[in-house]
XYZ file of C-alpha atoms in Angstrom:
463
model
C 0.000 0.000 0.000
C 2.791 2.428 0.926
C 4.618 1.730 -2.342
C 1.424 2.388 -4.337
C 0.870 5.706 -2.552
C 4.530 6.684 -3.091
C 4.336 5.945 -6.834
C 1.102 7.925 -7.065
C 2.586 10.958 -5.318
C 5.797 10.951 -7.370
C 3.804 10.711 -10.580
C 1.558 13.542 -9.435
C 4.524 15.820 -8.741
C 5.976 15.100 -12.157
C 2.687 15.732 -13.982
C 1.904 18.930 -12.066
C 5.449 20.264 -12.484
C 5.360 19.564 -16.225
C 1.972 21.235 -16.623
C 3.081 24.340 -14.745
C 6.287 24.653 -16.736
C 4.316 24.358 -19.962
C 2.034 27.156 -18.732
C 5.074 29.396 -18.278
C 5.373 29.592 -22.061
C 8.481 29.802 -24.220
C 11.318 32.155 -23.264
C 11.394 35.367 -25.237
C 13.241 38.665 -24.889
C 11.052 41.516 -23.641
C 11.710 45.222 -23.083
C 12.187 46.675 -19.608
C 8.987 47.555 -17.718
C 9.714 51.270 -17.213
C 6.471 51.953 -15.335
C 7.338 49.248 -12.809
C 10.999 50.127 -12.145
C 10.178 53.858 -12.027
C 8.304 53.216 -8.767
C 11.694 52.594 -7.113
C 13.315 55.862 -8.339
C 13.256 59.112 -6.289
C 14.389 62.718 -6.706
C 16.883 63.870 -4.047
C 17.156 67.449 -2.718
C 19.986 68.598 -0.429
C 19.689 72.032 1.236
C 22.798 74.004 2.197
C 23.278 77.370 3.886
C 23.818 78.982 0.473
C 21.458 77.122 -1.823
C 20.596 73.535 -2.686
C 21.448 70.701 -5.088
C 19.234 68.172 -6.869
C 19.960 64.608 -7.876
C 18.457 61.144 -8.212
C 18.340 58.052 -6.000
C 16.780 54.590 -5.963
C 15.196 52.352 -3.299
C 17.437 49.545 -2.016
C 15.075 47.603 0.271
C 11.681 47.623 1.996
C 13.151 49.288 5.115
C 13.402 52.642 3.279
C 17.138 52.655 2.377
C 17.998 54.766 -0.684
C 21.243 55.033 -2.711
C 22.544 58.182 -4.421
C 25.834 60.032 -5.131
C 28.063 61.534 -2.450
C 28.382 64.803 -4.414
C 24.545 65.212 -4.434
C 24.460 65.683 -0.634
C 27.924 67.245 -0.173
C 29.635 70.413 -1.439
C 33.413 70.711 -0.948
C 33.247 68.017 1.728
C 30.470 69.730 3.707
C 27.303 67.701 4.042
C 23.820 69.127 3.601
C 21.931 70.505 6.593
C 18.706 68.912 5.388
C 18.112 66.121 2.861
C 14.726 65.158 1.462
C 13.317 63.092 -1.393
C 10.379 63.209 -3.792
C 9.002 59.812 -4.958
C 8.644 59.542 -8.705
C 5.378 61.084 -9.959
C 4.784 62.717 -6.570
C 5.262 66.235 -5.200
C 5.386 64.948 -1.602
C 8.646 66.011 0.098
C 9.873 63.378 2.584
C 12.799 64.037 4.979
C 15.614 61.466 5.080
C 18.770 60.962 7.099
C 22.301 60.192 5.908
C 23.462 56.689 6.890
C 26.797 56.472 5.057
C 28.784 58.341 2.385
C 32.098 57.847 0.553
C 33.822 60.588 -1.449
C 36.175 58.056 -3.076
C 33.310 55.950 -4.415
C 31.041 59.011 -4.816
C 28.238 56.982 -3.208
C 25.890 57.621 -0.287
C 23.129 55.758 1.527
C 20.054 57.546 2.925
C 17.059 56.277 4.897
C 13.438 57.375 5.148
C 12.337 57.780 8.782
C 8.743 56.634 8.257
C 7.068 53.844 6.303
C 7.971 54.675 2.670
C 6.006 52.023 0.790
C 7.879 52.236 -2.547
C 9.227 48.958 -4.037
C 12.949 48.189 -4.050
C 14.805 47.602 -7.325
C 16.990 44.475 -7.740
C 20.780 44.848 -8.017
C 22.547 42.713 -10.656
C 26.160 41.712 -10.026
C 26.669 40.517 -13.642
C 26.923 43.054 -16.478
C 25.240 42.551 -19.856
C 27.431 41.900 -22.871
C 28.973 44.853 -24.667
C 26.416 46.392 -27.007
C 23.374 45.277 -24.979
C 20.750 47.919 -24.245
C 20.830 49.890 -20.980
C 18.445 52.505 -19.579
C 19.084 55.538 -17.372
C 16.298 56.911 -15.160
C 16.561 60.194 -13.299
C 15.604 63.842 -12.964
C 17.877 65.998 -15.178
C 17.576 69.670 -14.294
C 17.221 70.868 -17.892
C 14.099 68.709 -18.293
C 12.638 70.030 -15.018
C 12.560 73.528 -16.535
C 9.791 72.354 -18.895
C 7.401 71.418 -16.049
C 6.573 68.264 -14.014
C 9.964 68.203 -12.237
C 9.113 65.076 -10.230
C 8.337 62.875 -13.249
C 11.361 60.690 -14.045
C 13.093 60.889 -17.428
C 14.297 57.754 -19.211
C 17.037 57.544 -21.842
C 18.277 54.489 -23.725
C 21.715 53.521 -24.905
C 24.078 50.580 -25.027
C 26.726 49.282 -22.681
C 29.974 50.498 -24.261
C 32.488 48.731 -22.009
C 33.534 48.037 -18.401
C 36.734 49.662 -17.124
C 38.775 50.126 -13.951
C 38.977 53.748 -12.787
C 38.123 56.272 -10.091
C 36.447 59.636 -9.558
C 39.755 61.328 -8.764
C 39.369 61.143 -4.969
C 41.291 57.948 -4.272
C 40.482 54.283 -4.724
C 39.998 52.270 -7.921
C 36.947 50.212 -8.794
C 34.885 49.048 -11.748
C 33.110 51.649 -13.886
C 30.539 51.171 -16.635
C 30.780 53.263 -19.809
C 27.487 53.595 -21.692
C 25.658 55.828 -24.181
C 22.355 56.446 -22.327
C 22.172 60.243 -22.097
C 22.559 61.698 -18.558
C 22.793 65.312 -17.415
C 23.172 67.229 -14.199
C 20.361 65.976 -11.959
C 20.788 62.355 -13.098
C 23.575 61.984 -10.531
C 22.957 59.066 -8.192
C 20.293 57.558 -10.449
C 20.111 53.903 -11.522
C 21.415 52.423 -14.777
C 19.171 49.445 -15.680
C 19.759 46.464 -17.928
C 16.939 45.323 -20.225
C 15.595 42.990 -17.525
C 14.999 45.865 -15.100
C 17.971 45.234 -12.733
C 20.324 48.011 -11.599
C 23.858 47.478 -12.935
C 25.338 50.895 -12.108
C 24.951 54.272 -10.358
C 25.108 57.165 -12.855
C 27.628 59.819 -11.740
C 27.796 63.386 -13.065
C 31.448 64.453 -13.378
C 33.612 66.200 -15.988
C 36.496 63.730 -15.810
C 37.167 60.098 -15.048
C 40.407 58.342 -14.216
C 41.157 55.053 -15.969
C 44.082 52.650 -15.676
C 46.242 52.570 -18.798
C 49.383 50.412 -18.824
C 49.118 50.160 -15.050
C 49.050 53.946 -14.543
C 46.062 56.199 -13.705
C 45.162 58.563 -16.557
C 42.528 61.336 -16.307
C 40.498 61.904 -19.470
C 37.510 64.168 -20.194
C 34.124 62.740 -20.988
C 32.768 63.345 -24.477
C 29.507 63.247 -26.390
C 27.814 59.875 -26.101
C 30.262 58.797 -23.395
C 28.724 58.525 -19.925
C 30.001 56.666 -16.892
C 28.427 54.960 -13.882
C 29.920 53.181 -10.903
C 29.255 49.472 -11.287
C 26.707 48.416 -8.685
C 29.219 46.001 -7.095
C 30.916 49.009 -5.439
C 27.665 49.783 -3.593
C 26.926 46.102 -2.867
C 30.252 45.712 -1.050
C 29.323 48.523 1.340
C 25.769 47.207 1.843
C 27.179 43.847 2.881
C 29.719 45.369 5.274
C 26.910 47.268 7.042
C 24.449 44.329 6.962
C 21.924 46.368 4.966
C 19.546 44.001 3.111
C 19.064 44.279 -0.663
C 17.758 42.230 -3.582
C 20.696 40.576 -5.367
C 20.539 38.937 -8.805
C 23.653 36.960 -9.728
C 22.610 35.825 -13.226
C 22.877 37.853 -16.396
C 19.816 39.021 -18.279
C 20.625 36.511 -21.049
C 21.279 33.883 -18.349
C 17.609 34.116 -17.448
C 16.808 32.661 -20.871
C 16.207 36.044 -22.487
C 13.123 36.558 -20.332
C 11.896 40.070 -19.723
C 10.336 41.276 -16.448
C 6.836 40.031 -17.313
C 8.103 36.570 -18.272
C 10.320 36.412 -15.180
C 7.362 37.315 -12.983
C 5.280 34.604 -14.644
C 8.082 32.076 -14.114
C 8.308 33.036 -10.429
C 4.542 32.609 -10.079
C 4.878 29.165 -11.677
C 7.561 28.223 -9.163
C 5.340 29.379 -6.295
C 2.468 27.258 -7.618
C 4.733 24.232 -7.909
C 6.030 24.777 -4.358
C 2.469 25.024 -3.044
C 1.469 21.872 -4.925
C 4.464 19.976 -3.554
C 3.532 21.053 -0.009
C -0.047 19.829 -0.537
C 1.212 16.497 -1.874
C 3.518 16.162 1.142
C 0.555 16.704 3.487
C -1.432 14.087 1.544
C 1.492 11.670 1.813
C 1.701 12.136 5.596
C -2.064 11.607 5.956
C -1.779 8.434 3.888
C 1.062 7.157 6.114
C -0.994 7.887 9.234
C -3.955 6.022 7.748
C -1.610 3.151 6.909
C -0.362 3.069 10.515
C -3.944 2.983 11.814
C -4.679 0.108 9.430
C -1.608 -1.769 10.708
C -2.805 -1.276 14.296
C -6.253 -2.606 13.396
C -4.701 -5.633 11.692
C -2.593 -6.297 14.824
C -5.746 -6.158 16.973
C -7.452 -8.590 14.625
C -4.494 -10.976 14.939
C -4.787 -10.753 18.748
C -8.554 -10.989 19.176
C -9.451 -12.877 15.980
C -8.323 -16.301 17.260
C -10.122 -15.737 20.585
C -13.377 -14.875 18.857
C -12.895 -17.827 16.532
C -12.469 -20.178 19.503
C -15.620 -18.781 21.086
C -17.593 -19.445 17.901
C -16.180 -22.963 17.594
C -16.927 -23.650 21.271
C -20.465 -22.398 20.824
C -20.987 -24.652 17.810
C -19.527 -27.705 19.568
C -21.568 -27.134 22.708
C -24.696 -26.563 20.641
C -24.257 -29.993 19.141
C -23.489 -31.745 22.424
C -25.235 -29.847 25.234
C -28.558 -28.202 25.915
C -29.149 -24.616 24.827
C -28.932 -23.289 28.433
C -25.417 -24.651 28.836
C -24.289 -23.015 25.552
C -25.565 -19.638 26.713
C -23.761 -19.988 30.085
C -20.417 -20.866 28.456
C -20.560 -18.005 25.909
C -21.585 -15.554 28.609
C -18.671 -16.646 30.809
C -16.135 -16.119 28.025
C -17.646 -12.697 27.219
C -17.395 -11.575 30.841
C -13.733 -12.632 31.000
C -12.898 -10.569 27.868
C -14.858 -7.574 29.203
C -12.948 -7.656 32.507
C -9.625 -7.859 30.667
C -10.445 -4.842 28.481
C -11.964 -2.587 31.132
C -9.479 -3.306 33.993
C -11.932 -2.058 36.681
C -10.427 0.006 39.468
C -13.107 -0.820 42.053
C -12.037 -3.214 44.781
C -14.439 -5.907 46.089
C -17.385 -4.749 48.163
C -17.044 -5.140 51.948
C -20.755 -5.515 52.638
C -21.391 -8.579 50.503
C -24.873 -9.740 49.706
C -26.792 -9.454 46.463
C -26.452 -6.112 44.571
C -29.300 -3.668 44.743
C -30.064 -0.452 42.846
C -27.098 1.925 42.855
C -24.801 4.024 40.659
C -22.240 3.321 37.975
C -19.364 5.726 37.156
C -17.585 5.061 33.833
C -14.812 6.853 31.939
C -11.031 6.865 31.473
C -8.111 7.745 33.742
C -5.314 10.171 32.752
C -3.369 7.294 31.132
C -6.292 6.470 28.839
C -7.203 3.218 30.648
C -10.942 2.540 31.125
C -12.396 3.068 34.617
C -15.732 1.638 35.832
C -16.921 2.116 39.424
C -20.147 0.470 40.659
C -21.756 1.414 43.970
C -24.599 -0.727 45.270
C -27.694 1.002 46.590
C -27.512 -0.702 49.981
C -24.095 0.711 50.719
C -25.213 4.227 49.764
C -28.056 4.173 52.288
C -25.759 4.153 55.341
C -25.053 7.379 57.231
C -21.336 7.162 56.430
C -22.015 6.535 52.727
C -19.210 5.428 50.421
C -15.792 7.158 50.282
C -13.926 7.082 46.974
C -10.209 7.906 46.777
C -6.667 6.717 46.136
C -5.682 5.321 49.585
C -6.855 1.709 50.114
C -7.009 2.010 53.929
C -9.010 5.251 53.972
C -11.594 4.572 51.265
C -14.308 2.116 50.342
C -13.607 2.289 46.605
C -10.048 2.765 45.345
C -9.217 4.758 42.185
C -5.524 4.424 41.313
C -5.098 7.686 39.405
C -2.440 10.235 40.409
C -4.890 13.133 40.159
C -7.269 11.635 42.739
C -6.763 12.526 46.411
C -6.425 9.913 49.148
C -10.013 10.628 50.276
C -11.676 12.417 47.362
C -15.516 12.214 47.496
C -18.312 10.764 49.617
C -21.428 9.215 47.964
C -24.654 8.839 49.989
C -28.388 8.217 49.405
C -30.854 10.315 51.389
C -34.587 10.938 50.871
C -34.492 8.673 47.826
C -31.904 10.933 46.172
C -28.199 10.481 45.487
C -25.714 12.996 47.004
C -22.026 13.721 46.311
C -19.646 15.581 48.660
C -16.102 16.838 47.992
C -13.766 15.999 50.936
C -11.576 19.128 50.623
C -9.385 17.610 47.873
C -6.232 19.061 46.349
C -7.263 18.793 42.686
C -10.942 19.423 43.339
C -14.214 17.849 42.251
C -16.508 19.063 39.468
C -20.155 18.383 38.715
C -20.948 18.949 35.062
C -17.614 20.879 34.899
C -18.544 23.245 37.740
C -16.201 23.120 40.777
C -17.780 21.966 44.057
C -17.215 23.590 47.429
C -15.689 21.244 50.044
C -18.034 19.418 52.464
C -21.222 20.711 50.776
C -23.255 17.756 49.402
C -24.926 18.237 46.013
C -27.499 16.025 44.356
C -26.395 13.919 41.372
C -28.501 12.193 38.743
C -28.008 9.757 35.905
C -26.403 11.530 32.960
C -24.265 13.873 35.098
C -20.498 14.246 34.519
C -18.282 13.938 37.604
C -14.710 15.289 37.489
C -12.205 13.742 39.923
C -8.988 15.706 39.486
C -8.184 15.250 35.784
C -10.585 12.314 35.317
C -14.143 12.719 34.060
C -16.729 9.990 34.693
C -20.318 9.608 33.429
C -23.032 8.729 35.979
C -25.662 6.043 35.259
C -27.909 3.808 37.348
C -27.242 0.129 37.821
């Protein structure tokens, strides 16, 4: 049975996985979703004692961290007195605080004090191939003069090459040369690949320093030549400060040429497959539990089956050889022996003797799950002392061997043709129909009531 279930589940996973992957559709190159990535781009304003500067930034994570250029928030090494941002397509001015800045890398990290709510953009550690399309988003000042200053501008170009250089303030790191037009105000803005991942931080500067024959050489930028710090320079600092971010380590082509929409569909397919696998795992566990219950039932049949078979055979043999009354007596005797073995009654033999008269029966289970059945004859209940039930054999009339029962727990007595129960000031208490009883105050009980002795609960019925 287990092997059949296992084969069924494995086949189900394979079929579901294949169906979901087919639904994902063939891989095809798609253009960047500008409207989507623009949600993670902001305009940065830095106020100084003698004016202000404007630049661009982008959201790093859901905790409100934002990246931009060092020179956007600093003039001649003096940081801004007040820094604020404007989300793309919004005139709302939000104050931010400076977390970190590096003049050598010309990078800075800011943080929004309140819940920002704008999505983070992913950071790609692998550059596209030379000649692949790239996109610059930002807020160039010359475009702001024509109105709508908080609406981001997008320009498109190609990745020209990757070089080693610096911004002339010490340190050497990887730079990205590209042809996507940027102007003053684009500083600190993201450079996207065609899959919508940030590959660089656009930096406004008149010169760059490159390594030529092992020596640093400063050259001016020219028309169609724009430079960004590769995003790995920022990632190194984010890791050193334990600031979370979304990292993508595969190239855009490495994703099978999928654009943002196709990638999102593929991710949704993976989530569906994961959910289906979890459901199948739950089904498998339920099947194993059912199998274990079946094994337990089979073991019980092996134990009690032969006994029942012997009883049937004995009944048949006796029916052929003895009168009907004798057959009934033998079968009844065997049944009573099996019943006593299963129930394991906790009541000790009656002291009064004599034939049983009308009384009470208490039935249930102890805290170990073993059945408990207490019978109290009516004649014993009629005495003034009544019947004491508890754990100590020398202090009680009926012994209940459960750890939650006190040595002398309750007294049972019949008076005025009614049955009464009294708690004897026990440690774990007595309950009638789940209501606690006060010590030494008898209450009437009837058939159908539930009596709680410590952690045990017994049903009351008449003999």
